[in-house]
Amino acid sequence: MRPIAIALALPATLALTLALAACGPGATQGEAGQAGSTVISSGAAEIGGPFTLVDDTGAVVTESELEGQPTLVYFGFSYCPDVCPTALQKLGAAQERMGAAADDVQFVMVSVDPERDTPEQMATYVTNNGFPKGLRGFTGTVEQVDAIKDAYKVYAQKVPLEDSPMGYTVDHQDIIYLMGRDGELAGYFGPNQTPADIAVGVRQYLANS
Ligand code: NI
């Protein structure tokens, strides 16, 4: 099937095709290698809403953090061996391409692995080379992360890893959400979209909002 298109001003009722990504040795390469390979959600997909988490400084954050400026939000985890670093480096490259426009854009990674992603762990992770400058890391309790996963219709599932000191990995979707100044979904980008695609999409949003 076709890669996910930029869907700016996405109606809440529009069917949403989400791409799945599998992190770690449990990943099936064929599945991860196909663009937008799996439809997991359709119908009235309302994405976003209230949440309470902690950021990488340990401060409590809520949905109000996403109001006032557009935010590119990625759900992942710091132990992810490949999918998350690739997506976050893509976001870093998109930020560079946006130039000064990027000053108006916030970058947030929300952990889907709260048991390992402490605020301290996130603080280190978000400074990785190539990730967006100023990237913020949000995490929380298992219950808090479950709640935002529900609100954002995020697929993420723990998968036990046998014969690995890691113990488990997390299979998760590979979608970058663009949340608008009003804190509501304005668009999203799939795994096959480039930094240029993201930069263009964000510029379009900034020009039209
Ligand atoms: Ni990942």
CSV table of C-alpha atoms and ligand atoms in Angstrom, one decimal:
chain,number,residue,atom,x,y,z
A,1,MET,CA,0.0,0.0,0.0
A,2,ARG,CA,1.0,3.6,-0.5
A,3,PRO,CA,3.1,5.5,2.1
A,4,ILE,CA,1.1,7.8,4.3
A,5,ALA,CA,0.5,11.2,2.8
A,6,ILE,CA,0.9,14.4,4.7
A,7,ALA,CA,-2.6,15.0,6.1
A,8,LEU,CA,-2.8,18.6,7.2
A,9,ALA,CA,-6.0,19.8,8.6
A,10,LEU,CA,-7.0,16.2,9.1
A,11,PRO,CA,-10.7,15.9,9.9
A,12,ALA,CA,-11.1,14.0,13.2
A,13,THR,CA,-13.4,11.6,11.4
A,14,LEU,CA,-11.0,10.8,8.6
A,15,ALA,CA,-9.8,7.2,8.6
A,16,LEU,CA,-6.3,7.2,9.9
A,17,THR,CA,-3.8,4.7,8.5
A,18,LEU,CA,-1.0,4.1,11.0
A,19,ALA,CA,2.2,2.5,10.2
A,20,LEU,CA,3.6,-0.1,12.6
A,21,ALA,CA,7.2,-0.3,13.5
A,22,ALA,CA,8.7,-3.1,15.4
A,23,CYS,CA,11.8,-2.4,17.5
A,24,GLY,CA,14.5,-4.8,18.3
A,25,PRO,CA,15.3,-8.4,17.5
A,26,GLY,CA,11.6,-9.3,17.6
A,27,ALA,CA,11.0,-7.1,14.5
A,28,THR,CA,9.9,-8.7,11.3
A,29,GLN,CA,12.1,-7.0,8.8
A,30,GLY,CA,9.6,-7.4,6.0
A,31,GLU,CA,6.9,-5.7,7.9
A,32,ALA,CA,9.1,-2.9,9.0
A,33,GLY,CA,10.5,-2.4,5.5
A,34,GLN,CA,7.2,-1.8,3.9
A,35,ALA,CA,5.7,1.6,3.9
A,36,GLY,CA,2.6,2.0,6.0
A,37,SER,CA,2.3,-1.7,6.0
A,38,THR,CA,-0.5,-2.2,8.5
A,39,VAL,CA,-3.9,-0.5,9.0
A,40,ILE,CA,-4.6,-0.6,12.7
A,41,SER,CA,-7.1,2.1,13.1
A,42,SER,CA,-9.9,3.7,11.2
A,43,GLY,CA,-13.1,5.5,11.8
A,44,ALA,CA,-13.5,8.4,14.2
A,45,ALA,CA,-9.9,8.6,15.2
A,46,GLU,CA,-9.7,11.6,17.5
A,47,ILE,CA,-6.1,12.1,18.5
A,48,GLY,CA,-5.0,14.1,21.4
A,49,GLY,CA,-6.4,15.4,24.6
A,50,PRO,CA,-5.5,15.8,28.3
A,51,PHE,CA,-2.5,14.1,29.8
A,52,THR,CA,-0.3,14.4,32.8
A,53,LEU,CA,3.4,13.3,32.5
A,54,VAL,CA,6.8,14.4,33.6
A,55,ASP,CA,9.4,16.0,31.4
A,56,ASP,CA,13.1,15.3,31.3
A,57,THR,CA,13.8,17.7,34.1
A,58,GLY,CA,11.3,15.9,36.4
A,59,ALA,CA,8.7,18.7,36.1
A,60,VAL,CA,5.0,17.8,35.7
A,61,VAL,CA,3.7,18.6,32.2
A,62,THR,CA,0.2,18.5,30.8
A,63,GLU,CA,-1.5,19.1,27.5
A,64,SER,CA,-1.0,22.9,28.1
A,65,GLU,CA,2.6,22.3,27.0
A,66,LEU,CA,1.3,21.7,23.5
A,67,GLU,CA,-0.7,24.9,23.3
A,68,GLY,CA,0.6,28.2,21.8
A,69,GLN,CA,3.0,26.7,19.3
A,70,PRO,CA,2.9,23.7,16.9
A,71,THR,CA,4.6,20.6,18.3
A,72,LEU,CA,6.0,17.6,16.5
A,73,VAL,CA,5.3,14.6,18.8
A,74,TYR,CA,6.9,11.2,18.5
A,75,PHE,CA,6.0,8.2,20.7
A,76,GLY,CA,9.0,5.9,21.2
A,77,PHE,CA,11.5,4.7,23.8
A,78,SER,CA,15.1,5.3,24.5
A,79,TYR,CA,16.2,1.7,24.3
A,80,CYS,CA,14.9,1.3,20.8
A,81,PRO,CA,17.8,0.1,18.7
A,82,ASP,CA,16.8,1.6,15.3
A,83,VAL,CA,13.3,2.8,14.6
A,84,CYS,CA,13.2,5.6,17.1
A,85,PRO,CA,16.7,6.9,16.4
A,86,THR,CA,15.9,7.0,12.7
A,87,ALA,CA,12.7,8.9,13.2
A,88,LEU,CA,14.3,11.3,15.7
A,89,GLN,CA,17.3,12.0,13.4
A,90,LYS,CA,14.8,12.6,10.6
A,91,LEU,CA,13.1,15.1,12.8
A,92,GLY,CA,16.5,16.7,13.5
A,93,ALA,CA,17.1,17.0,9.8
A,94,ALA,CA,13.6,18.4,9.3
A,95,GLN,CA,14.3,21.0,12.0
A,96,GLU,CA,17.5,22.1,10.1
A,97,ARG,CA,15.6,22.4,6.9
A,98,MET,CA,12.9,24.6,8.5
A,99,GLY,CA,15.5,27.2,9.3
A,100,ALA,CA,14.2,30.1,11.3
A,101,ALA,CA,10.6,28.7,11.1
A,102,ALA,CA,11.8,25.9,13.4
A,103,ASP,CA,12.0,28.5,16.2
A,104,ASP,CA,8.2,28.4,16.4
A,105,VAL,CA,8.1,24.6,16.6
A,106,GLN,CA,8.4,22.4,19.7
A,107,PHE,CA,9.8,18.8,19.5
A,108,VAL,CA,8.6,16.2,22.0
A,109,MET,CA,9.3,12.5,22.4
A,110,VAL,CA,6.8,10.7,24.6
A,111,SER,CA,8.1,7.4,26.1
A,112,VAL,CA,6.1,4.2,25.6
A,113,ASP,CA,8.5,2.5,28.0
A,114,PRO,CA,8.0,4.3,31.3
A,115,GLU,CA,9.5,1.5,33.3
A,116,ARG,CA,13.0,2.1,31.9
A,117,ASP,CA,12.6,5.7,30.6
A,118,THR,CA,13.0,7.7,33.8
A,119,PRO,CA,13.3,11.5,33.5
A,120,GLU,CA,17.0,11.1,33.9
A,121,GLN,CA,17.2,8.5,31.2
A,122,MET,CA,15.2,10.8,28.9
A,123,ALA,CA,17.3,13.8,29.7
A,124,THR,CA,20.4,12.0,28.4
A,125,TYR,CA,18.6,10.5,25.4
A,126,VAL,CA,17.1,13.7,24.0
A,127,THR,CA,20.6,15.2,23.6
A,128,ASN,CA,21.7,12.5,21.2
A,129,ASN,CA,23.5,13.7,18.1
A,130,GLY,CA,21.3,14.5,15.2
A,131,PHE,CA,18.1,14.7,17.3
A,132,PRO,CA,16.2,18.0,17.2
A,133,LYS,CA,17.8,20.7,19.2
A,134,GLY,CA,15.7,21.4,22.2
A,135,LEU,CA,13.9,18.0,22.0
A,136,ARG,CA,11.9,17.4,25.1
A,137,GLY,CA,11.4,14.0,26.6
A,138,PHE,CA,8.1,13.2,28.4
A,139,THR,CA,7.6,10.1,30.5
A,140,GLY,CA,5.6,9.1,33.6
A,141,THR,CA,4.1,6.3,35.4
A,142,VAL,CA,2.8,3.2,33.5
A,143,GLU,CA,-0.8,4.5,34.1
A,144,GLN,CA,0.0,8.0,32.9
A,145,VAL,CA,1.7,6.7,29.7
A,146,ASP,CA,-1.2,4.3,29.1
A,147,ALA,CA,-3.6,7.2,29.4
A,148,ILE,CA,-1.8,9.3,26.8
A,149,LYS,CA,-1.4,6.3,24.5
A,150,ASP,CA,-5.2,5.9,24.6
A,151,ALA,CA,-5.7,9.6,24.0
A,152,TYR,CA,-3.4,9.6,21.0
A,153,LYS,CA,-4.5,6.2,19.7
A,154,VAL,CA,-0.9,5.0,20.0
A,155,TYR,CA,0.0,1.4,19.3
A,156,ALA,CA,2.8,0.2,21.6
A,157,GLN,CA,3.2,-3.2,23.0
A,158,LYS,CA,5.8,-4.8,25.2
A,159,VAL,CA,7.3,-7.9,23.7
A,160,PRO,CA,9.5,-10.3,25.9
A,161,LEU,CA,13.0,-10.9,24.5
A,162,GLU,CA,14.4,-14.3,25.3
A,163,ASP,CA,18.1,-14.7,25.8
A,164,SER,CA,18.6,-10.9,26.0
A,165,PRO,CA,19.7,-8.9,29.0
A,166,MET,CA,17.2,-6.3,27.8
A,167,GLY,CA,14.4,-8.5,28.9
A,168,TYR,CA,11.8,-7.0,26.6
A,169,THR,CA,11.4,-4.6,23.7
A,170,VAL,CA,8.5,-2.5,22.7
A,171,ASP,CA,6.8,-2.8,19.3
A,172,HIS,CA,5.3,0.5,18.4
A,173,GLN,CA,3.9,2.6,15.7
A,174,ASP,CA,6.3,4.9,13.7
A,175,ILE,CA,4.2,8.1,13.3
A,176,ILE,CA,5.2,11.7,13.8
A,177,TYR,CA,2.2,13.8,14.9
A,178,LEU,CA,1.9,17.5,14.1
A,179,MET,CA,-0.1,19.0,16.9
A,180,GLY,CA,-1.3,22.5,16.1
A,181,ARG,CA,-1.2,25.6,18.3
A,182,ASP,CA,-4.6,24.7,19.7
A,183,GLY,CA,-3.1,21.4,20.9
A,184,GLU,CA,-5.1,19.4,18.4
A,185,LEU,CA,-3.9,17.2,15.6
A,186,ALA,CA,-3.0,19.1,12.5
A,187,GLY,CA,-1.3,16.3,10.5
A,188,TYR,CA,1.0,13.4,10.7
A,189,PHE,CA,4.0,11.9,8.9
A,190,GLY,CA,4.8,8.3,8.3
A,191,PRO,CA,8.1,6.4,8.1
A,192,ASN,CA,8.6,6.9,4.4
A,193,GLN,CA,8.3,10.7,4.6
A,194,THR,CA,11.5,12.6,4.4
A,195,PRO,CA,12.9,15.5,6.4
A,196,ALA,CA,11.9,17.7,3.4
A,197,ASP,CA,8.4,16.4,3.5
A,198,ILE,CA,8.1,17.2,7.2
A,199,ALA,CA,9.7,20.7,6.8
A,200,VAL,CA,7.2,21.5,3.9
A,201,GLY,CA,4.3,20.2,5.9
A,202,VAL,CA,5.2,22.3,9.0
A,203,ARG,CA,5.8,25.3,6.9
A,204,GLN,CA,2.4,24.9,5.2
A,205,TYR,CA,0.8,24.6,8.7
A,206,LEU,CA,2.6,27.8,9.9
A,207,ALA,CA,1.6,29.7,6.7
A,208,ASN,CA,-2.1,28.7,7.0
A,209,SER,CA,-2.7,28.9,10.7
B,1,NI,NI,11.4,2.7,18.5
